[in-house]
Amino acid sequence: MSAPPFTILVIPGDGIGREVIPAAVAALQATGLPLRFQEANAGWECFQRCGEALPPETLDAARRADAVLFGAVASPSHPVAGYRSPIVRLRRELDLYANIRPVFDDPPSGDPCARRVDLVVVRENTEDLYAGRERVEDGGATAIAERVITRRASERIARVAFELARARRAARGASDAPPAKVTLVHKANVLRETCGLFRAVALEVAQAYPDVQADEMLVDTCALQLATRPERFDVIVTTNLFGDILSDVACAWGGGLGLASSANLGERHALFEPVHGAAPDIAGKGIANPLAAIGCAALLLDHLARRAPPDIAPAIHAWSARIQRAVRYARTVGPHTPDLGGDAVTSEVTNAVIAHMLTT
Ligand code: NAI
Ligand code: MG
């Protein structure tokens, strides 16, 4: 258990990361909780300036921090000697094996046809095709990537998903609330060894959770179901690449990328980041939607509350809930940045969220 003040390492990164992360920090500062902020560099611009995408001092500071707040980095799609995406590396170095991406919609109240989307994609974060085992053969005419799936990683990510489904069911409270459900997503009909192992291990883990319904779905079917019947899902658990793609599909129901927040969790470390990237098309214009980043501040506090001493944990948890309510309010009522159809700038939305969280 950590003791306050909690150290938050802030890595704004590139592009709009530098515009939305200050909004999240402002929301955290407004709580008055005992948080200490430290800033560090990483990303493409950092690489161009100092030759390192993730300087050792940033990695050290991330290891020491109670939580990391990460913006976004711009990674070139063509290979650049010496450059590796710092976020992929941070996830691996800190063993942040669980990527948690919640999505909920906010239908207008009283609309009987309104969908109730309230789901979480739990994505394995350390292996699969992202293990970085790529090579070329035939003098560059053939490119090969190895897909790595292990029993250990499959087991621990499945456990996170079942625990989360159980906790979400408990939070829903009412006896007529929907049961806890985990959908295992794979492509074991084709990828018999890799997806086969993931599926078998996840089904084994399911045995230990008789109170949670477990079903399974092929990844292509899941993509269609997420696009057409998102209300049927509770917790989805899947491998790294599938989870990356499916969580972007799912976030369309939550107001798009400008609202999608995520947590990267391991046994010892935790990193919170908006799902979106550096958005070079709008960077520098001051119009990036800060709600995804501010939502990360709420996830971060929720995480700290679970580890904080009992005298302060309830206050931290209450601030997390307040920030989430303020984000929902800003999403519904505004002001809205252009991605949500408005003409507000980042600072107006940030100020509105902070005003709401301090006054309600
Ligand atoms: P992106 O998420 O940066 O942008 C996609 C589209 O969504 C753009 O039109 C952008 O303007 C819009 N958008 C994203 N966030 C927004 C926000 N908060 N408010 C308003 N509009 C928003 O993805 P893209 O364009 O594929 O990638 C751009 C760069 O970001 C690339 O270099 C990529 O490698 C990097 N990237 C980094 C990630 C990370 O650091 N975790 C994740 C995804 C992409
Ligand atoms: Mg992605």
Short mmCIF file of C-alpha atoms and ligand atoms in Angstrom, two decimals:
data_model
loop_
_atom_site.label_atom_id
_atom_site.label_comp_id
_atom_site.label_asym_id
_atom_site.label_seq_id
_atom_site.Cartn_x
_atom_site.Cartn_y
_atom_site.Cartn_z
CA MET A 1 0.00 0.00 0.00
CA SER A 2 1.31 3.45 -0.89
CA ALA A 3 1.29 6.39 1.47
CA PRO A 4 0.40 9.95 0.46
CA PRO A 5 1.50 12.16 -1.12
CA PHE A 6 1.21 10.01 -4.24
CA THR A 7 3.67 10.67 -7.04
CA ILE A 8 2.12 10.99 -10.49
CA LEU A 9 4.56 10.88 -13.38
CA VAL A 10 3.20 12.99 -16.24
CA ILE A 11 4.40 12.16 -19.78
CA PRO A 12 2.57 14.46 -22.23
CA GLY A 13 4.44 13.09 -25.29
CA ASP A 14 3.73 14.56 -28.73
CA GLY A 15 0.99 16.49 -30.53
CA ILE A 16 -2.29 16.85 -28.67
CA GLY A 17 -0.84 14.83 -25.79
CA ARG A 18 0.64 18.16 -24.70
CA GLU A 19 -2.75 19.85 -24.91
CA VAL A 20 -4.97 17.31 -23.18
CA ILE A 21 -2.66 16.05 -20.43
CA PRO A 22 -2.45 19.50 -18.77
CA ALA A 23 -6.27 19.40 -18.64
CA ALA A 24 -6.15 16.07 -16.77
CA VAL A 25 -3.50 17.44 -14.40
CA ALA A 26 -5.63 20.55 -13.76
CA ALA A 27 -8.58 18.34 -12.85
CA LEU A 28 -6.42 16.30 -10.47
CA GLN A 29 -4.96 19.43 -8.88
CA ALA A 30 -8.42 20.87 -8.38
CA THR A 31 -9.28 17.93 -6.08
CA GLY A 32 -6.82 19.15 -3.46
CA LEU A 33 -5.78 15.54 -2.84
CA PRO A 34 -2.16 14.91 -1.75
CA LEU A 35 -0.70 14.33 -5.22
CA ARG A 36 2.82 15.26 -6.32
CA PHE A 37 3.39 15.76 -10.06
CA GLN A 38 6.61 15.10 -11.89
CA GLU A 39 7.01 15.60 -15.66
CA ALA A 40 9.12 13.50 -18.06
CA ASN A 41 9.84 13.28 -21.79
CA ALA A 42 9.14 10.55 -24.30
CA GLY A 43 8.11 10.30 -27.92
CA TRP A 44 9.08 11.24 -31.42
CA GLU A 45 10.13 14.80 -30.69
CA CYS A 46 12.16 13.60 -27.72
CA PHE A 47 13.82 11.03 -30.02
CA GLN A 48 14.68 13.70 -32.56
CA ARG A 49 16.08 15.96 -29.86
CA CYS A 50 18.05 13.48 -27.75
CA GLY A 51 18.17 10.25 -29.75
CA GLU A 52 15.97 8.32 -27.30
CA ALA A 53 12.22 7.76 -27.58
CA LEU A 54 12.10 6.64 -23.95
CA PRO A 55 15.05 8.10 -22.03
CA PRO A 56 16.29 5.94 -19.13
CA GLU A 57 15.43 8.68 -16.63
CA THR A 58 11.80 8.60 -17.82
CA LEU A 59 11.65 4.83 -17.41
CA ASP A 60 13.23 5.08 -13.92
CA ALA A 61 10.77 7.77 -12.88
CA ALA A 62 7.88 5.64 -14.20
CA ARG A 63 9.09 2.71 -12.08
CA ARG A 64 9.20 4.89 -8.98
CA ALA A 65 5.85 6.66 -9.48
CA ASP A 66 2.57 5.58 -7.90
CA ALA A 67 0.91 6.09 -11.29
CA VAL A 68 1.79 7.39 -14.75
CA LEU A 69 -0.37 9.72 -16.82
CA PHE A 70 0.59 9.37 -20.48
CA GLY A 71 -0.61 11.53 -23.39
CA ALA A 72 0.24 10.20 -26.84
CA VAL A 73 3.28 9.78 -29.01
CA ALA A 74 3.65 10.16 -32.74
CA SER A 75 5.27 7.03 -34.16
CA PRO A 76 6.29 7.02 -37.83
CA SER A 77 4.78 4.11 -39.81
CA HIS A 78 8.06 3.56 -41.68
CA PRO A 79 10.98 1.97 -39.80
CA VAL A 80 13.39 4.48 -38.26
CA ALA A 81 16.69 3.10 -36.95
CA GLY A 82 16.74 3.18 -33.15
CA TYR A 83 13.11 4.24 -32.75
CA ARG A 84 10.62 2.03 -30.92
CA SER A 85 7.24 3.21 -29.71
CA PRO A 86 7.74 4.28 -26.09
CA ILE A 87 4.22 3.31 -25.07
CA VAL A 88 4.65 -0.26 -26.31
CA ARG A 89 7.99 -0.36 -24.49
CA LEU A 90 6.60 1.12 -21.27
CA ARG A 91 3.83 -1.47 -21.23
CA ARG A 92 6.41 -4.22 -21.54
CA GLU A 93 9.04 -2.76 -19.15
CA LEU A 94 6.49 -2.07 -16.41
CA ASP A 95 4.71 -5.36 -17.14
CA LEU A 96 1.42 -3.54 -17.62
CA TYR A 97 -0.29 -6.65 -18.85
CA ALA A 98 -3.92 -5.56 -18.66
CA ASN A 99 -5.26 -2.83 -20.92
CA ILE A 100 -8.71 -1.84 -19.70
CA ARG A 101 -10.92 0.22 -22.00
CA PRO A 102 -14.37 1.07 -20.69
CA VAL A 103 -17.10 2.34 -23.05
CA PHE A 104 -20.52 3.63 -22.12
CA ASP A 105 -23.03 5.67 -24.02
CA ASP A 106 -25.35 8.27 -22.54
CA PRO A 107 -28.65 7.99 -24.36
CA PRO A 108 -31.17 10.77 -23.80
CA SER A 109 -33.28 9.78 -20.79
CA GLY A 110 -36.82 8.69 -21.56
CA ASP A 111 -35.95 7.33 -25.00
CA PRO A 112 -37.38 3.78 -24.94
CA CYS A 113 -35.31 2.75 -27.97
CA ALA A 114 -32.08 3.97 -26.43
CA ARG A 115 -29.26 1.46 -26.26
CA ARG A 116 -27.51 0.95 -22.97
CA VAL A 117 -23.92 0.41 -23.88
CA ASP A 118 -21.79 -0.26 -20.83
CA LEU A 119 -18.92 -2.55 -21.67
CA VAL A 120 -15.22 -2.95 -21.03
CA VAL A 121 -12.63 -4.36 -23.40
CA VAL A 122 -9.86 -6.13 -21.47
CA ARG A 123 -6.92 -6.49 -23.81
CA GLU A 124 -3.77 -8.50 -23.17
CA ASN A 125 -1.00 -5.98 -23.44
CA THR A 126 2.38 -7.70 -23.57
CA GLU A 127 2.53 -10.36 -26.27
CA ASP A 128 0.75 -11.58 -29.44
CA LEU A 129 1.97 -9.98 -32.68
CA TYR A 130 3.16 -6.98 -30.64
CA ALA A 131 5.93 -9.05 -29.04
CA GLY A 132 8.14 -7.43 -31.70
CA ARG A 133 9.43 -10.70 -33.19
CA GLU A 134 9.51 -9.59 -36.82
CA ARG A 135 12.06 -10.29 -39.49
CA VAL A 136 12.53 -10.20 -43.23
CA GLU A 137 13.76 -13.04 -45.43
CA ASP A 138 14.45 -13.47 -49.16
CA GLY A 139 16.40 -10.23 -49.20
CA GLY A 140 13.34 -8.30 -48.06
CA ALA A 141 10.77 -10.02 -50.29
CA THR A 142 9.12 -11.81 -47.36
CA ALA A 143 8.25 -10.27 -43.99
CA ILE A 144 7.44 -12.51 -41.03
CA ALA A 145 5.94 -11.73 -37.63
CA GLU A 146 5.78 -14.33 -34.86
CA ARG A 147 2.64 -14.46 -32.78
CA VAL A 148 3.47 -15.28 -29.18
CA ILE A 149 0.73 -16.46 -26.81
CA THR A 150 1.60 -17.95 -23.42
CA ARG A 151 -0.36 -19.78 -20.77
CA ARG A 152 0.88 -17.33 -18.12
CA ALA A 153 -0.27 -14.18 -19.94
CA SER A 154 -3.59 -15.73 -21.00
CA GLU A 155 -4.32 -16.86 -17.47
CA ARG A 156 -3.60 -13.55 -15.79
CA ILE A 157 -5.57 -11.50 -18.34
CA ALA A 158 -8.55 -13.86 -18.07
CA ARG A 159 -8.46 -13.51 -14.30
CA VAL A 160 -8.50 -9.70 -14.60
CA ALA A 161 -11.57 -9.93 -16.84
CA PHE A 162 -13.52 -12.25 -14.54
CA GLU A 163 -12.64 -10.22 -11.44
CA LEU A 164 -13.72 -7.05 -13.23
CA ALA A 165 -17.03 -8.59 -14.34
CA ARG A 166 -17.68 -9.64 -10.75
CA ALA A 167 -16.84 -6.17 -9.39
CA ARG A 168 -19.02 -4.46 -12.01
CA ARG A 169 -21.93 -6.73 -11.11
CA ALA A 170 -21.47 -5.87 -7.44
CA ALA A 171 -21.41 -2.14 -8.27
CA ARG A 172 -24.66 -2.45 -10.25
CA GLY A 173 -26.27 -3.51 -6.98
CA ALA A 174 -29.95 -4.07 -7.78
CA SER A 175 -31.00 -7.71 -7.81
CA ASP A 176 -32.64 -7.29 -11.23
CA ALA A 177 -29.42 -5.82 -12.72
CA PRO A 178 -27.92 -7.83 -15.61
CA PRO A 179 -25.68 -10.74 -14.57
CA ALA A 180 -21.91 -10.55 -14.89
CA LYS A 181 -20.70 -11.81 -18.26
CA VAL A 182 -17.32 -12.29 -19.89
CA THR A 183 -17.04 -12.85 -23.64
CA LEU A 184 -13.80 -14.58 -24.70
CA VAL A 185 -12.85 -13.36 -28.17
CA HIS A 186 -10.46 -15.31 -30.40
CA LYS A 187 -10.02 -16.91 -33.81
CA ALA A 188 -9.28 -20.44 -32.64
CA ASN A 189 -10.95 -21.98 -35.70
CA VAL A 190 -8.01 -20.74 -37.80
CA LEU A 191 -5.22 -19.90 -35.35
CA ARG A 192 -5.48 -23.28 -33.65
CA GLU A 193 -2.31 -23.15 -31.58
CA THR A 194 -2.13 -19.50 -30.48
CA CYS A 195 -5.82 -18.67 -30.14
CA GLY A 196 -6.41 -22.29 -29.14
CA LEU A 197 -4.15 -21.85 -26.12
CA PHE A 198 -5.71 -18.51 -25.16
CA ARG A 199 -9.21 -19.99 -25.42
CA ALA A 200 -8.42 -23.14 -23.45
CA VAL A 201 -6.72 -21.24 -20.62
CA ALA A 202 -9.48 -18.61 -20.42
CA LEU A 203 -12.14 -21.34 -20.24
CA GLU A 204 -10.16 -22.97 -17.42
CA VAL A 205 -10.11 -19.67 -15.52
CA ALA A 206 -13.87 -19.34 -16.10
CA GLN A 207 -14.41 -22.50 -14.02
CA ALA A 208 -13.33 -20.59 -10.92
CA TYR A 209 -16.08 -17.98 -11.48
CA PRO A 210 -19.39 -19.86 -11.47
CA ASP A 211 -21.20 -16.58 -10.73
CA VAL A 212 -19.97 -15.04 -14.02
CA GLN A 213 -21.42 -16.17 -17.36
CA ALA A 214 -18.69 -17.02 -19.86
CA ASP A 215 -19.33 -17.12 -23.57
CA GLU A 216 -17.00 -17.04 -26.54
CA MET A 217 -17.04 -15.40 -29.94
CA LEU A 218 -14.86 -15.32 -33.02
CA VAL A 219 -13.19 -11.97 -33.50
CA ASP A 220 -14.84 -11.09 -36.82
CA THR A 221 -18.28 -11.86 -35.41
CA CYS A 222 -17.41 -9.74 -32.39
CA ALA A 223 -16.49 -6.78 -34.61
CA LEU A 224 -19.92 -6.94 -36.27
CA GLN A 225 -21.73 -7.41 -32.96
CA LEU A 226 -19.88 -4.46 -31.45
CA ALA A 227 -20.99 -2.34 -34.38
CA THR A 228 -24.62 -3.50 -34.33
CA ARG A 229 -25.55 -4.91 -30.89
CA PRO A 230 -23.08 -3.40 -28.40
CA GLU A 231 -25.61 -3.66 -25.56
CA ARG A 232 -25.15 -7.45 -25.47
CA PHE A 233 -21.62 -7.13 -24.04
CA ASP A 234 -20.40 -6.70 -20.49
CA VAL A 235 -16.68 -7.58 -20.33
CA ILE A 236 -14.77 -8.68 -23.44
CA VAL A 237 -11.38 -10.33 -22.99
CA THR A 238 -9.03 -10.87 -25.88
CA THR A 239 -5.48 -10.92 -27.16
CA ASN A 240 -3.41 -7.82 -27.90
CA LEU A 241 -4.02 -7.03 -31.59
CA PHE A 242 -7.70 -8.03 -31.57
CA GLY A 243 -8.18 -5.92 -28.45
CA ASP A 244 -6.49 -2.92 -30.04
CA ILE A 245 -8.88 -3.00 -32.98
CA LEU A 246 -12.07 -4.01 -31.15
CA SER A 247 -11.64 -1.33 -28.51
CA ASP A 248 -11.47 1.34 -31.22
CA VAL A 249 -14.69 -0.06 -32.74
CA ALA A 250 -16.33 -0.06 -29.31
CA CYS A 251 -15.31 3.50 -28.52
CA ALA A 252 -17.55 4.78 -31.33
CA TRP A 253 -20.46 4.17 -28.88
CA GLY A 254 -18.78 6.25 -26.22
CA GLY A 255 -18.57 9.44 -28.26
CA GLY A 256 -15.46 8.54 -30.26
CA LEU A 257 -11.77 8.86 -29.65
CA GLY A 258 -12.06 12.20 -27.90
CA LEU A 259 -13.80 10.43 -25.01
CA ALA A 260 -12.05 7.06 -24.81
CA SER A 261 -9.87 6.54 -21.72
CA SER A 262 -7.79 3.53 -20.79
CA ALA A 263 -5.88 2.00 -17.91
CA ASN A 264 -2.76 -0.16 -18.31
CA LEU A 265 -2.39 -2.22 -15.15
CA GLY A 266 0.21 -4.64 -13.82
CA GLU A 267 0.96 -6.10 -10.39
CA ARG A 268 3.19 -3.18 -9.40
CA HIS A 269 2.64 -0.34 -11.84
CA ALA A 270 -0.22 1.51 -13.51
CA LEU A 271 -0.35 3.85 -16.49
CA PHE A 272 -3.37 5.79 -17.71
CA GLU A 273 -3.72 7.14 -21.25
CA PRO A 274 -6.35 8.33 -23.65
CA VAL A 275 -6.89 5.78 -26.43
CA HIS A 276 -6.28 8.41 -29.10
CA GLY A 277 -2.93 9.27 -30.63
CA ALA A 278 -1.04 12.51 -31.23
CA ALA A 279 -3.62 13.75 -33.81
CA PRO A 280 -1.23 15.76 -35.99
CA ASP A 281 -4.18 17.07 -38.04
CA ILE A 282 -5.45 19.18 -35.11
CA ALA A 283 -2.32 19.52 -32.93
CA GLY A 284 -1.47 23.09 -32.01
CA LYS A 285 -4.97 24.43 -32.71
CA GLY A 286 -6.20 24.18 -29.13
CA ILE A 287 -9.32 22.27 -30.16
CA ALA A 288 -8.47 18.75 -28.95
CA ASN A 289 -11.17 17.18 -26.82
CA PRO A 290 -9.73 16.86 -23.28
CA LEU A 291 -12.49 14.54 -21.99
CA ALA A 292 -10.62 11.28 -22.74
CA ALA A 293 -7.59 12.55 -20.81
CA ILE A 294 -9.70 13.88 -17.94
CA GLY A 295 -11.47 10.50 -17.87
CA CYS A 296 -8.00 9.00 -17.36
CA ALA A 297 -7.61 11.18 -14.26
CA ALA A 298 -10.75 9.53 -12.86
CA LEU A 299 -9.42 6.02 -13.66
CA LEU A 300 -6.11 6.97 -12.04
CA LEU A 301 -7.81 8.09 -8.81
CA ASP A 302 -9.92 4.95 -8.77
CA HIS A 303 -6.71 2.93 -8.94
CA LEU A 304 -5.01 4.97 -6.18
CA ALA A 305 -8.09 4.61 -3.98
CA ARG A 306 -7.72 0.83 -4.08
CA ARG A 307 -4.17 1.10 -2.77
CA ALA A 308 -4.46 4.06 -0.41
CA PRO A 309 -4.65 3.85 3.38
CA PRO A 310 -8.24 3.54 4.68
CA ASP A 311 -8.30 7.09 6.09
CA ILE A 312 -7.95 8.65 2.64
CA ALA A 313 -9.22 5.99 0.21
CA PRO A 314 -12.92 7.02 0.38
CA ALA A 315 -12.06 10.66 -0.43
CA ILE A 316 -9.97 9.63 -3.42
CA HIS A 317 -12.73 7.35 -4.63
CA ALA A 318 -15.30 10.13 -4.24
CA TRP A 319 -13.20 12.47 -6.40
CA SER A 320 -12.88 9.81 -9.05
CA ALA A 321 -16.68 9.51 -9.19
CA ARG A 322 -17.05 13.30 -9.30
CA ILE A 323 -14.67 13.63 -12.21
CA GLN A 324 -16.52 10.87 -14.06
CA ARG A 325 -19.85 12.61 -13.48
CA ALA A 326 -18.40 15.92 -14.68
CA VAL A 327 -17.07 14.27 -17.85
CA ARG A 328 -20.49 12.70 -18.52
CA TYR A 329 -22.13 16.06 -17.94
CA ALA A 330 -19.77 17.86 -20.34
CA ARG A 331 -20.32 15.15 -22.91
CA THR A 332 -24.10 15.53 -22.73
CA VAL A 333 -24.55 19.23 -22.06
CA GLY A 334 -21.35 20.73 -23.43
CA PRO A 335 -19.44 22.83 -24.17
CA HIS A 336 -18.31 20.59 -27.04
CA THR A 337 -15.11 20.62 -29.06
CA PRO A 338 -15.44 20.25 -32.88
CA ASP A 339 -15.19 16.41 -32.79
CA LEU A 340 -18.51 16.45 -30.89
CA GLY A 341 -20.03 19.04 -33.22
CA GLY A 342 -19.31 22.17 -31.16
CA ASP A 343 -16.90 25.06 -31.48
CA ALA A 344 -15.43 25.13 -27.99
CA VAL A 345 -11.69 25.07 -27.40
CA THR A 346 -9.87 22.65 -25.08
CA SER A 347 -9.61 25.14 -22.22
CA GLU A 348 -13.35 25.92 -22.22
CA VAL A 349 -14.24 22.25 -21.88
CA THR A 350 -11.61 21.77 -19.18
CA ASN A 351 -12.87 24.75 -17.19
CA ALA A 352 -16.47 23.53 -17.48
CA VAL A 353 -15.54 20.07 -16.21
CA ILE A 354 -13.59 21.47 -13.28
CA ALA A 355 -16.39 23.89 -12.39
CA HIS A 356 -18.89 21.01 -12.46
CA MET A 357 -16.77 18.69 -10.35
CA LEU A 358 -16.23 21.41 -7.72
CA THR A 359 -19.84 22.48 -7.45
CA THR A 360 -21.87 19.27 -7.54
P1 NAI B 1 -5.20 9.70 -33.72
O1 NAI B 1 -5.94 9.13 -32.57
O2 NAI B 1 -4.05 10.58 -33.39
O3 NAI B 1 -6.23 10.55 -34.62
C1 NAI B 1 -7.30 9.96 -35.34
C2 NAI B 1 -8.38 11.03 -35.64
O4 NAI B 1 -9.10 11.33 -34.44
C3 NAI B 1 -7.77 12.34 -36.12
O5 NAI B 1 -8.61 12.91 -37.08
C4 NAI B 1 -7.76 13.19 -34.87
O6 NAI B 1 -7.84 14.57 -35.11
C5 NAI B 1 -8.98 12.70 -34.12
N1 NAI B 1 -8.78 12.81 -32.66
C6 NAI B 1 -8.02 11.99 -31.89
N2 NAI B 1 -8.04 12.40 -30.62
C7 NAI B 1 -8.83 13.49 -30.58
C8 NAI B 1 -9.22 14.38 -29.53
N3 NAI B 1 -8.82 14.21 -28.25
N4 NAI B 1 -10.02 15.42 -29.85
C9 NAI B 1 -10.45 15.59 -31.11
N5 NAI B 1 -10.11 14.79 -32.13
C10 NAI B 1 -9.30 13.75 -31.88
O7 NAI B 1 -4.73 8.50 -34.64
P2 NAI B 1 -3.84 8.50 -35.96
O8 NAI B 1 -4.16 9.71 -36.79
O9 NAI B 1 -4.03 7.16 -36.52
O10 NAI B 1 -2.34 8.61 -35.46
C11 NAI B 1 -1.61 9.83 -35.36
C12 NAI B 1 -0.29 9.58 -34.66
O11 NAI B 1 -0.54 9.17 -33.31
C13 NAI B 1 0.55 8.48 -35.29
O12 NAI B 1 1.89 8.89 -35.27
C14 NAI B 1 0.33 7.28 -34.40
O13 NAI B 1 1.46 6.42 -34.39
C15 NAI B 1 0.13 7.94 -33.05
N6 NAI B 1 -0.67 7.14 -32.12
C16 NAI B 1 -0.21 7.06 -30.84
C17 NAI B 1 -0.92 6.38 -29.89
C18 NAI B 1 -0.39 6.37 -28.51
O14 NAI B 1 0.52 7.10 -28.18
N7 NAI B 1 -0.93 5.54 -27.62
C19 NAI B 1 -2.20 5.71 -30.21
C20 NAI B 1 -2.62 5.91 -31.58
C21 NAI B 1 -1.86 6.59 -32.49
MG MG B 2 -5.02 1.66 -30.86
#
